[in-house]
Coordinates of C-alpha atoms and ligand atoms in Angstrom, one line a residue:
X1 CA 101.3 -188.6 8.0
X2 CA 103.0 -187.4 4.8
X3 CA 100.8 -185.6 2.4
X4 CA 101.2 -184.5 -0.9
X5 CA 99.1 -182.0 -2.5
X6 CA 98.8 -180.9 -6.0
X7 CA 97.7 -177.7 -6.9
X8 CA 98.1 -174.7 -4.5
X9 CA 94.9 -172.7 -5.3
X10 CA 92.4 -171.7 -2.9
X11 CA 91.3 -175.3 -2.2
X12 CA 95.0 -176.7 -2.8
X13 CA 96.5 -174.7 -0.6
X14 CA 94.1 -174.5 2.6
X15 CA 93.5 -178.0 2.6
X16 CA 97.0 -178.0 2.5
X17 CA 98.0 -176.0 5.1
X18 CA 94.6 -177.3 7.1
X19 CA 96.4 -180.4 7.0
X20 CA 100.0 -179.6 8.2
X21 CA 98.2 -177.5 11.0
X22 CA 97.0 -181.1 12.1
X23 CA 100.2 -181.7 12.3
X24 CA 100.8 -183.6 9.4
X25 CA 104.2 -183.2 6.9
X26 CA 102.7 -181.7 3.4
X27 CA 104.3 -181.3 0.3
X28 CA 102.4 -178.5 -1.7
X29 CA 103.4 -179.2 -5.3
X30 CA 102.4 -176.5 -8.5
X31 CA 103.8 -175.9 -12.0
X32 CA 103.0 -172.3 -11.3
X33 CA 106.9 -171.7 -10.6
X34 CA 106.5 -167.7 -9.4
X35 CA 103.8 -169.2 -7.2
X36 CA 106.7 -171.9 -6.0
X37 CA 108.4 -169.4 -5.2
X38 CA 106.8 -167.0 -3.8
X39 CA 105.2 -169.2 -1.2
X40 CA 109.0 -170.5 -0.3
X41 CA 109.3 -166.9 0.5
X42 CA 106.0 -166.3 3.0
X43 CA 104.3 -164.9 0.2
X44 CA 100.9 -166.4 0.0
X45 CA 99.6 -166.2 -3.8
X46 CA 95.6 -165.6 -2.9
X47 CA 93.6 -163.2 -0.9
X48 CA 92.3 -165.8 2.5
X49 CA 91.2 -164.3 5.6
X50 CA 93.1 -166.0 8.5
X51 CA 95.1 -168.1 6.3
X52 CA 98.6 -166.3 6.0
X53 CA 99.6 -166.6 9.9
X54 CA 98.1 -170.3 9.9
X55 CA 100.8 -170.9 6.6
X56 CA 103.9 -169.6 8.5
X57 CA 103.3 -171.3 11.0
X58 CA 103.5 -174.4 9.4
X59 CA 106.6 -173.3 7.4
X60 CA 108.5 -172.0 10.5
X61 CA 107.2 -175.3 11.8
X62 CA 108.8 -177.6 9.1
X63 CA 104.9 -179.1 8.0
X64 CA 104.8 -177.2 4.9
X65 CA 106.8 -177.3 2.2
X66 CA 106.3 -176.3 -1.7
X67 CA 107.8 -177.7 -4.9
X68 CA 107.4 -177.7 -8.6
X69 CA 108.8 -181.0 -8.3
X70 CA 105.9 -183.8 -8.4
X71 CA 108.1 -186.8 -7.9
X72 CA 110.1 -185.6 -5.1
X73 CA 106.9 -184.8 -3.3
X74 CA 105.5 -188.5 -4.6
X75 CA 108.2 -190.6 -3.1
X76 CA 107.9 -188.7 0.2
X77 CA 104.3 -189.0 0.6
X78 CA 101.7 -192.1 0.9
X79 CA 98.7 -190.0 0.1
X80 CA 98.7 -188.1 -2.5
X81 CA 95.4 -185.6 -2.1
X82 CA 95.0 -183.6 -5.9
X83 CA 93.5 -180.2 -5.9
X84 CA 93.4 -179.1 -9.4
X85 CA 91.3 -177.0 -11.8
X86 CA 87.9 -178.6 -13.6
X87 CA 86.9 -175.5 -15.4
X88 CA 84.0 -175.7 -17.9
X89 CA 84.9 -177.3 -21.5
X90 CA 83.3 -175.4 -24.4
X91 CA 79.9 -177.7 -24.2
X92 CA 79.8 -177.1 -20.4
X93 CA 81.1 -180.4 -19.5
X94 CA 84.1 -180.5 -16.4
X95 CA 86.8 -180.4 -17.9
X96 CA 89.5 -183.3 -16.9
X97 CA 92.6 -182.5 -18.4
X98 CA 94.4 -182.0 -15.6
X99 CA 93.0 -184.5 -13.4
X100 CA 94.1 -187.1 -15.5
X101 CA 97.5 -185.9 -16.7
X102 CA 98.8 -185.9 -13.3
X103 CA 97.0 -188.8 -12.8
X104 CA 99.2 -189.9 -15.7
X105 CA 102.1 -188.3 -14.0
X106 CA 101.7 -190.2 -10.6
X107 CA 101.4 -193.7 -12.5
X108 CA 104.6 -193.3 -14.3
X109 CA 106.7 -191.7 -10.7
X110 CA 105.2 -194.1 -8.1
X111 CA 107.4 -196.9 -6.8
X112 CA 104.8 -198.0 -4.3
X113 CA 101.3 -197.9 -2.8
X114 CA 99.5 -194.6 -2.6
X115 CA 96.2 -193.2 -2.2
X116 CA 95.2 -190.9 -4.9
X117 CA 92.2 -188.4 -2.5
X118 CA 90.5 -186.5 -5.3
X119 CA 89.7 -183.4 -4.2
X120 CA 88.8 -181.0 -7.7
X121 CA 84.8 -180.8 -8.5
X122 CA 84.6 -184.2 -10.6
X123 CA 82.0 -185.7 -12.5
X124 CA 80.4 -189.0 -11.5
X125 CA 82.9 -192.1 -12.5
X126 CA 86.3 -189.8 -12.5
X127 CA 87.2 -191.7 -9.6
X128 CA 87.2 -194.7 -12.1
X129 CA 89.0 -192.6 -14.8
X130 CA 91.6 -191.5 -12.8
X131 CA 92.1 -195.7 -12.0
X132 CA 92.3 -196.2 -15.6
X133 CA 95.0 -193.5 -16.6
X134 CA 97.3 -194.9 -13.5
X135 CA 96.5 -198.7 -13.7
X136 CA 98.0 -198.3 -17.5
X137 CA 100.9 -197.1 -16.7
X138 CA 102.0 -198.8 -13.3
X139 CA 101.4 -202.6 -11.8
X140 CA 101.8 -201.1 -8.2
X141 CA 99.1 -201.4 -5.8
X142 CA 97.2 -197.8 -5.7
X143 CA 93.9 -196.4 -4.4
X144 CA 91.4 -193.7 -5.4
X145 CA 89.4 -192.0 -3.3
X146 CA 87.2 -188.8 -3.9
X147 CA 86.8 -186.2 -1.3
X148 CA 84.8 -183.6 -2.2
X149 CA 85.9 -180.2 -0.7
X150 CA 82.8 -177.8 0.5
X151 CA 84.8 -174.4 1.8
X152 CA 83.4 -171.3 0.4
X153 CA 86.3 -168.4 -0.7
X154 CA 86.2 -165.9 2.2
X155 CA 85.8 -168.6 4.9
X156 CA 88.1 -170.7 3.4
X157 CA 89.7 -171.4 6.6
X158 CA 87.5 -171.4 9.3
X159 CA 85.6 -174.3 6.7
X160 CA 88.5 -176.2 6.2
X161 CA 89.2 -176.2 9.9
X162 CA 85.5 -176.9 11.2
X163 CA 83.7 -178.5 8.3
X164 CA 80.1 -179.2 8.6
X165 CA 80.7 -183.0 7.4
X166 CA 83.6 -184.7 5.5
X167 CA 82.5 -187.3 2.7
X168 CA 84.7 -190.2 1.8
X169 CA 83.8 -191.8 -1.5
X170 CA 86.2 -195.1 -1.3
X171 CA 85.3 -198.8 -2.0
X172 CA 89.0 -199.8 -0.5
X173 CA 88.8 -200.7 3.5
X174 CA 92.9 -199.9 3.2
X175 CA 91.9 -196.4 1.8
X176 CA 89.1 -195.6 4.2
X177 CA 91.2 -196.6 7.1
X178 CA 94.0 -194.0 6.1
X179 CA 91.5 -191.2 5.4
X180 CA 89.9 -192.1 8.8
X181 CA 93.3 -191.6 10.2
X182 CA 94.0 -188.6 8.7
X183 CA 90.3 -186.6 9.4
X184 CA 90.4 -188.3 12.8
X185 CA 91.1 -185.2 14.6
X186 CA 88.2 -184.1 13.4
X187 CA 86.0 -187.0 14.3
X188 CA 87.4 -186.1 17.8
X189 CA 85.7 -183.2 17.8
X190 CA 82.2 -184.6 16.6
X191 CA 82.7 -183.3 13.1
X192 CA 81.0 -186.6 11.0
X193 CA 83.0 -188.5 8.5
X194 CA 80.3 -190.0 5.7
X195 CA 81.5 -192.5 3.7
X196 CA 79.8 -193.9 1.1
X197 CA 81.0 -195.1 -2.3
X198 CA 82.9 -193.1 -5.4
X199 CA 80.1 -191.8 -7.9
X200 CA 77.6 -191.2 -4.5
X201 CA 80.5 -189.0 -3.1
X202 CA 81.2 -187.1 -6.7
X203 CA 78.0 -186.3 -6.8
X204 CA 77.0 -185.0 -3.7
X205 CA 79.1 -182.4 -4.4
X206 CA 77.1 -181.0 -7.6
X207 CA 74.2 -181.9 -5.9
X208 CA 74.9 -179.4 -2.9
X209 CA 76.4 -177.0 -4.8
X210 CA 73.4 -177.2 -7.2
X211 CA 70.7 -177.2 -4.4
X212 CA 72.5 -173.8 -3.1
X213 CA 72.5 -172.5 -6.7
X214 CA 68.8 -173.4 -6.8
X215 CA 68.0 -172.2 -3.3
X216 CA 69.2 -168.5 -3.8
X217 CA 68.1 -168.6 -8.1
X218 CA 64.4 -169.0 -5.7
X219 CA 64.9 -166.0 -3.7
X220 CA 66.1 -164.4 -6.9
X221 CA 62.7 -164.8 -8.5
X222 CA 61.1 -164.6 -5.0
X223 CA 62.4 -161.0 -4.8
X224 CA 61.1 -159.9 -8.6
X225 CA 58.2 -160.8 -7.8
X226 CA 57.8 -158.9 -4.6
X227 CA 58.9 -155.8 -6.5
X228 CA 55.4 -156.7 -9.0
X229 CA 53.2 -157.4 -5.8
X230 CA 54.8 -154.6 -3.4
X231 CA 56.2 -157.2 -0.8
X232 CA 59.5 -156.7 1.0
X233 CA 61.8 -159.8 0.0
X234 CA 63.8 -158.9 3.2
X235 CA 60.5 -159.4 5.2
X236 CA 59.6 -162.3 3.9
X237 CA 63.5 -164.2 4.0
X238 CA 63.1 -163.9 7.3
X239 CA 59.7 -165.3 8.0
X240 CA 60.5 -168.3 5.4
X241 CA 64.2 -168.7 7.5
X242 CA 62.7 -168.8 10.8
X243 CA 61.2 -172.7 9.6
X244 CA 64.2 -174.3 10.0
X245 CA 63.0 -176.9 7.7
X246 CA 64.1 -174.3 5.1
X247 CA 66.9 -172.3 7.1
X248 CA 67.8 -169.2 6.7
X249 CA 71.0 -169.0 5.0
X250 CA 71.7 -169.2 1.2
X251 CA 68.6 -167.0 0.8
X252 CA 70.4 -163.6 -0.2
X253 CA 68.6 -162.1 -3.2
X254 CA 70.7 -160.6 -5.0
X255 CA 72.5 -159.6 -8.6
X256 CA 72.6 -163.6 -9.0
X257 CA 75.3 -166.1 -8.3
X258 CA 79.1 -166.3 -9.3
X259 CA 82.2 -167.3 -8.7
X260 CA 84.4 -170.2 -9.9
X261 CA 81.7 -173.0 -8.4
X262 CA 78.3 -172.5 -8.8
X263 CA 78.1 -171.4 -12.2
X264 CA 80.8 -174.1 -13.7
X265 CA 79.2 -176.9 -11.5
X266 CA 75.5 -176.5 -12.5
X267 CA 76.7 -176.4 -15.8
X268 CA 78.4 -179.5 -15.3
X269 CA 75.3 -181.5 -14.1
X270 CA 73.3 -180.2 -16.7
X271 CA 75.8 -181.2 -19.1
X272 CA 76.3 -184.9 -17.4
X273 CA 73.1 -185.1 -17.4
X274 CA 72.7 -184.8 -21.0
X275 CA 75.2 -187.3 -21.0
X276 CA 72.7 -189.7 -20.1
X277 CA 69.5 -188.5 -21.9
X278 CA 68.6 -187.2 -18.4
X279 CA 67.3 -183.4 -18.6
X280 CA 67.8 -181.5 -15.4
X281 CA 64.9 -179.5 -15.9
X282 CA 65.6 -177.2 -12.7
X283 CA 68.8 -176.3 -13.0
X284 CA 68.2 -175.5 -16.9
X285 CA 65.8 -172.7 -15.4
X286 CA 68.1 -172.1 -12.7
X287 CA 71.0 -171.3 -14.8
X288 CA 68.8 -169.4 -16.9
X289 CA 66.9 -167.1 -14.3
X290 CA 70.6 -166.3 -13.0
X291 CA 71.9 -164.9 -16.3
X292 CA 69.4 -162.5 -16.4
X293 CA 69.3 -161.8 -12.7
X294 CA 73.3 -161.2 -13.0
X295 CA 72.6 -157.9 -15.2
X296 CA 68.9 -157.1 -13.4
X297 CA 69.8 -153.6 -11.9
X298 CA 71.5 -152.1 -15.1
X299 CA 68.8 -152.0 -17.0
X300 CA 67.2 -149.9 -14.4
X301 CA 70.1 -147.4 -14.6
X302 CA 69.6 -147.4 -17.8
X303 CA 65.8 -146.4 -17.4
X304 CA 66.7 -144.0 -15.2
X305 CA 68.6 -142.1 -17.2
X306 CA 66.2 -142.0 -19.9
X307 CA 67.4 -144.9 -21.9
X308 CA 70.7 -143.2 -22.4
X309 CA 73.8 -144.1 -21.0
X310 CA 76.0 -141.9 -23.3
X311 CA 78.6 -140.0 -21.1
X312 CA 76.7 -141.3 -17.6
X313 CA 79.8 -141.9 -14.9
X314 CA 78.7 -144.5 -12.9
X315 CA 80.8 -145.7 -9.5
X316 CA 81.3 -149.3 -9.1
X317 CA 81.7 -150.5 -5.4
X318 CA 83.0 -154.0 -5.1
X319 CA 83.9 -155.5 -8.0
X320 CA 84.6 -159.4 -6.3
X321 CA 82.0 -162.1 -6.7
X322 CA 81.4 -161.9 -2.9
X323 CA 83.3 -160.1 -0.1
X324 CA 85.7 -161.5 1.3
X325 CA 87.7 -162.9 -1.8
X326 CA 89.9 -161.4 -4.4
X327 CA 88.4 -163.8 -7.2
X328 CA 86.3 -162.4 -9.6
X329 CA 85.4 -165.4 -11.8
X330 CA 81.6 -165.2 -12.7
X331 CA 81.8 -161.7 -10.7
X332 CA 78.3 -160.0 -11.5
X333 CA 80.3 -156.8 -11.4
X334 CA 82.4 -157.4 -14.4
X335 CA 79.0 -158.5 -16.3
X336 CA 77.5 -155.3 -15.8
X337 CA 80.4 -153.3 -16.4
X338 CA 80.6 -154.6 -19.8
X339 CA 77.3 -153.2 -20.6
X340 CA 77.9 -150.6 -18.5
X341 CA 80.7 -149.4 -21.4
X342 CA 79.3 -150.9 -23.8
X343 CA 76.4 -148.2 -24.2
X344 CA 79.0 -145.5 -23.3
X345 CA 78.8 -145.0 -19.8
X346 CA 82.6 -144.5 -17.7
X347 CA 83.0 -146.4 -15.3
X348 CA 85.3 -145.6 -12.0
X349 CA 85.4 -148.9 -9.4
X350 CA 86.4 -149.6 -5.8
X351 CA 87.6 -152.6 -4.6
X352 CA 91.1 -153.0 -2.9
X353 CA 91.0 -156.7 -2.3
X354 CA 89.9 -157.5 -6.0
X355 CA 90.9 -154.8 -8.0
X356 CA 94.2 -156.2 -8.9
X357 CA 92.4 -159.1 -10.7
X358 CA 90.3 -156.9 -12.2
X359 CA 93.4 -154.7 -13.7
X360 CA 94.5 -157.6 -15.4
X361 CA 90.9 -158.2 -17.4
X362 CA 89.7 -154.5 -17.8
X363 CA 93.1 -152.7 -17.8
X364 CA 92.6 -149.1 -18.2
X365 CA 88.9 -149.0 -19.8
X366 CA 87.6 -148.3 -16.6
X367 CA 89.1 -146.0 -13.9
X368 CA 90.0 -147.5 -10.2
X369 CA 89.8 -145.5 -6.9
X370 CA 91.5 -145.5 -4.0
X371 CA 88.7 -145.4 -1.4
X372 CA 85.0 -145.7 -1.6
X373 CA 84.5 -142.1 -1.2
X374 CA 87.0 -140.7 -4.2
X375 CA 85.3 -143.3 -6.6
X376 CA 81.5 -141.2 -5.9
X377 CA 83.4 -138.0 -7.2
X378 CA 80.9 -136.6 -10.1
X379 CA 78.8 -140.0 -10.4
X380 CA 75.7 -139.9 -11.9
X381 CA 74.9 -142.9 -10.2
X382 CA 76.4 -145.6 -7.3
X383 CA 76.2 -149.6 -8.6
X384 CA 76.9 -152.0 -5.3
X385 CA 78.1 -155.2 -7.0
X386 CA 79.8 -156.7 -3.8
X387 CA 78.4 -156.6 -0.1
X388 CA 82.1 -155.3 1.8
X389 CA 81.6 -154.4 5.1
X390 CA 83.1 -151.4 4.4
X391 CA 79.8 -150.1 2.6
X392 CA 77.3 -151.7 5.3
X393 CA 77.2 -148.1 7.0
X394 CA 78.7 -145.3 4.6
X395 CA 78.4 -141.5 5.7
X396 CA 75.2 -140.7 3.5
X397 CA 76.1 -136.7 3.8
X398 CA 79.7 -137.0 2.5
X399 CA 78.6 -139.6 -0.4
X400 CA 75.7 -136.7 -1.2
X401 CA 78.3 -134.4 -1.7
X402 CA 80.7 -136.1 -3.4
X403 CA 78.4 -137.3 -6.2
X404 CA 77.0 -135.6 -9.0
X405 CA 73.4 -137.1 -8.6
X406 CA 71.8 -138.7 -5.9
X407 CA 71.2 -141.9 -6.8
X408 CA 72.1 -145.9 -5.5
X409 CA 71.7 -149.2 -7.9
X410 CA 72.0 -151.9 -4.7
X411 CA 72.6 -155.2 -5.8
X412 CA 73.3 -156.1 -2.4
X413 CA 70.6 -154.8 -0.8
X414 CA 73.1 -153.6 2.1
X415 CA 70.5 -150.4 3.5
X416 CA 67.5 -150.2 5.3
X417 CA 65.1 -148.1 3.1
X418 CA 64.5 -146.0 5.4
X419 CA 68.2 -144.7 5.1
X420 CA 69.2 -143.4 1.7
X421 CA 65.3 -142.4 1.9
X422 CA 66.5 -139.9 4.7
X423 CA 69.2 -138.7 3.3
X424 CA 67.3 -137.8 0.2
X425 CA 68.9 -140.8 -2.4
X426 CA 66.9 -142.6 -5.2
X427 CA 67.4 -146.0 -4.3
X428 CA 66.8 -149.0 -6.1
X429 CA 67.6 -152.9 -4.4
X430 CA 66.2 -156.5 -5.1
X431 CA 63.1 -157.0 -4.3
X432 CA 62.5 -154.4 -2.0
X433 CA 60.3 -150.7 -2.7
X434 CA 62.3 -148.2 -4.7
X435 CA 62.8 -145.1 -3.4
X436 CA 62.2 -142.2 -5.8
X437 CA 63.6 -139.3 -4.5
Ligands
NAI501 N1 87.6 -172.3 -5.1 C1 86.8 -172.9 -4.3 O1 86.2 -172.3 -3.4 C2 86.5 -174.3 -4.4 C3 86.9 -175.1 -5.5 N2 86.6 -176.5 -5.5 C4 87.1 -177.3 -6.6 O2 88.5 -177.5 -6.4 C5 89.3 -177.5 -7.6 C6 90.4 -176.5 -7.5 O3 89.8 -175.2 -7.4 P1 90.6 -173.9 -7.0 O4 91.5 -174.2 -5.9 O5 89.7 -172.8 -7.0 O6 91.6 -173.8 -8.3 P2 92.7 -172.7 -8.6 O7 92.6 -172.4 -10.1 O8 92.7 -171.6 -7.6 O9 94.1 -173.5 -8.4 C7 94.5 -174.6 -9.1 C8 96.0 -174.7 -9.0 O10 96.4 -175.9 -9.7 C9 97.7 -175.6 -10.4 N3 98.0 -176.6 -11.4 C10 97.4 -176.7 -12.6 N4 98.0 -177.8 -13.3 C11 98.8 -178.3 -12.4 C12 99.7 -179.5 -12.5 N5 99.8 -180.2 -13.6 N6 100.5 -179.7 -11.4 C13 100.4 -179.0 -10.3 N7 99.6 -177.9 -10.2 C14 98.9 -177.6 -11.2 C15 97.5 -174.2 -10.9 O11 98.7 -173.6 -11.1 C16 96.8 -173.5 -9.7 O12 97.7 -173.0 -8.7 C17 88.2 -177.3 -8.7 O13 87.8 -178.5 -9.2 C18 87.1 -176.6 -8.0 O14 85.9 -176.8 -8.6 C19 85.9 -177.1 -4.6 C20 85.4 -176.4 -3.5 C21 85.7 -175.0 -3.3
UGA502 O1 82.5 -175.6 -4.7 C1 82.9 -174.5 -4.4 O2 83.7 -173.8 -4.9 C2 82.2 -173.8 -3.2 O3 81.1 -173.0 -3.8 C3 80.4 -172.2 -2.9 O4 81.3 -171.3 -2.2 P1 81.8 -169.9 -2.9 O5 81.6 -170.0 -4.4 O6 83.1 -169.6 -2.3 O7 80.8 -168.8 -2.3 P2 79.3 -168.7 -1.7 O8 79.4 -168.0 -0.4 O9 78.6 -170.0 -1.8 O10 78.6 -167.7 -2.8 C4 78.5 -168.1 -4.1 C5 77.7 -167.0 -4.8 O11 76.3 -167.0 -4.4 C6 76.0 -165.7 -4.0 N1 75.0 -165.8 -2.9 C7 75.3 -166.5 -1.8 C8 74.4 -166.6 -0.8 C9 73.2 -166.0 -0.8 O12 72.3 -166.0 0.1 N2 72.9 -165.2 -1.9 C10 73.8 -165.1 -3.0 O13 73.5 -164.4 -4.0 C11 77.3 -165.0 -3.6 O14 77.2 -163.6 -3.7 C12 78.2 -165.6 -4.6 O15 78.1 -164.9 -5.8 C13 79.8 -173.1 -1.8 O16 79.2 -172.3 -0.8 C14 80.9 -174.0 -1.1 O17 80.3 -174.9 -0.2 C15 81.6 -174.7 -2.2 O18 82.7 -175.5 -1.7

């Protein structure tokens, strides 16, 4: 089939390629023209695991194609699949802007019918929106169909190619029969396609996005309360996990949640929720317990230094919202950085993959190493904002030497207590005993 998609982000652009790897022709359209370009020439804009040999591929393969052009994309294409931003408006609310002007757009280009697959994080009734803004400007038979996307960044790939479940949100037998066609490779392979209406489909997307903000926001409070009681949180995720009536992923304590999603999204309910005099009482306390959980561990730098952060170098490993990914949107890191030099402390940070992003944000206020080990050089103290592999199994001995004071903020919680114990390391993680040498 020929597929248009607009928008070549991180969901844009795997769905994308996901798609011409299925052999379909795709037509990856952005205004982003450096990005255009750049991805005509191999280059591919975002940091993906697996996903750069899967794209050339599909270009040497004549699948995938990119274009600044909408129209020329449009006439080639019956489905047009949109994969653009819905970042939070000043009151919280999704913000549709750019849903709807290239909904706008594809009502003024089309010269016949097309399916419109909405794949951005909408609020309940866009689907009907996006009908409005096309049906006013064209008389040509259309559809609209939401399709939520559920990758995560990091996995991007491996989601895209092996999703747990697709959801079809579609009231149109025409429209569900192409969609069938298209994720019917997929239903091949026992992978379940749920249809159900519009609005049940955008919202199942908050809703599990919200439920996995909620479920780790748990183990959040879980884990400060363990540290009250003297309980291991590591101890007990694992003997709540092993129910699998609760499961035992999504319950990583941790410096809180970020990235582009979760943060936005349960904002978004919370906000359509107001919308209709509804309060979402949980996620009000979710989104509140994970502001302060964000920015838990500097205040106990701060205590350990005496209250006094004055002239304190403090290393920075990771500085991405979660490993694997160069985003940094909602990044804890950058939260507690900005108090960090706010009360005076320097700051020196390690993270290839992200720090490039970061650059662009902090510029030179904070200082950026080129390995893990060069940013401990003199550091009063180690903060772990983001769980790389790299750090799972550092050499203790060389970090003891390298640093001016012995002492780990994990917000990760990536050691065993017995090991910085051993190797003689104040050590403070979620939920978990502090060590206090
Ligand atoms: N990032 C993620 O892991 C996931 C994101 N989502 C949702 O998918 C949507 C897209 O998210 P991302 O891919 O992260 O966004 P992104 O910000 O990475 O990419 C959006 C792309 O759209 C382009 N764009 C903006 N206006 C355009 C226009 N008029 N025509 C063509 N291109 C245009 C931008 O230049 C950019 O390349 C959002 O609603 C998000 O909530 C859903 C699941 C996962
Ligand atoms: O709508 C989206 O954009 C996506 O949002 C999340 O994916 P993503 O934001 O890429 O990353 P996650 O792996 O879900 O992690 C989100 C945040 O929660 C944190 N987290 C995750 C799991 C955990 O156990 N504990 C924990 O603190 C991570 O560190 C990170 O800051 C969802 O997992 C995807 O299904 C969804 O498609």
């Amino acid at each position: 089939m020929n597929i248009t998609i607009v928008g070549t982000g991180y969901v844009g652009l795997v769905t994308g390629t996901t798609l011409a790897e299925l052999g379909n022709s795709v037509y990856c359209v952005d205004i982003d023209e450096k990005k255009v370009a750049d991805m005509k020439n191999g280059i591919v804009p975002i940091y993906e695991p697996n996903l750069e040999e899967m794209f050339l591929r599909n270009i040497q393969a004549e699948r995938l194609f990119f274009t600044t052009n909408l129209k020329e994309a449009l006439d080639k294409s019956e489905v047009i699949y949109l994969a653009l931003p819905t970042p939070p408006g000043e009151d919280g609310s999704a913000d549709l802007s750019y849903v709807l002007k290239v909904a706008n757009d594809i009502g003024e280009m089309m010269t016949e019918y097309k399916v419109i697959v909405n794949k951005s994080t909408v609020p309940v009734g866009t689907a009907d929106r996006v009908s409005e803004v096309i049906s006013s400007k064209t008389q040509i038979e259309f559809d609209v169909v939401s399709n939520p996307e559920f990758l995560r960044e990091g996995f991007a790939v491996e989601d895209s190619m092996n999703p747990a479940r697709v959801v079809v949100g579609s009231s149109s037998e025409k429209a569900k029969d192409i969609m069938a066609q298209i994720y019917q490779p997929f239903t091949n392979t026992g992978i379940p396609i749920i249809f159900m209406d519009e609005k049940s489909s955008e919202l199942t997307k908050y809703a599990s996005n919200s439920f996995l903000a909620v479920k780790i926001t748990f183990m959040n409070e879980i884990a400060n309360y363990c540290e009250k009681v003297g309980a291991d949180v590591d101890k007990v995720r694992l003997g709540m996990g092993s129910d699998d009536r609760i499961g035992n992923r999504f319950l990583f304590p941790g410096i809180g949640y970020g990235g582009s999603c979760f943060p936005k999204d349960v904002k978004a309910l919370i906000k359509s929720g107001k919308d209709e005099d509804f309060n979402f009482q949980i996620l009000e306390a979710t989104e509140n317990v994970n502001i302060s959980q964000k920015v838990i561990l500097v205040s106990e730098i701060e205590k350990y230094f005496g209250g006094n952060l004055e002239g304190k170098t403090i290393a920075v490993w990771g500085l991405a919202f979660k490993a694997n990914t160069d985003d940094i949107r909602e990044a804890s890191s950058l939260d507690n950085i900005d108090i960090l030099l706010k009360k005076g402390a320097k700051v020196i940070a390690y993270d290839i993959i992200a720090e490039k992003n970061v650059k662009k944000i902090l510029g030179d206020k904070i200082r950026y190493a080129k390995n893990m080990y060069e940013a401990l050089e003199n550091a009063d103290a180690l903060f772990i904002a983001t769980e790389w592999p790299e750090f799972k199994n550092p050499n203790f001995k060389m970090m003891a030497e390298k640093m001016n004071n012995k002492a780990i903020f994990d917000g990760r919680n990536m050691y065993p207590l017995e090991t910085p114990e051993q190797n003689g390391f104040y050590y403070k993680s979620i939920g978990r005993k502090t060590i206090l040498n």
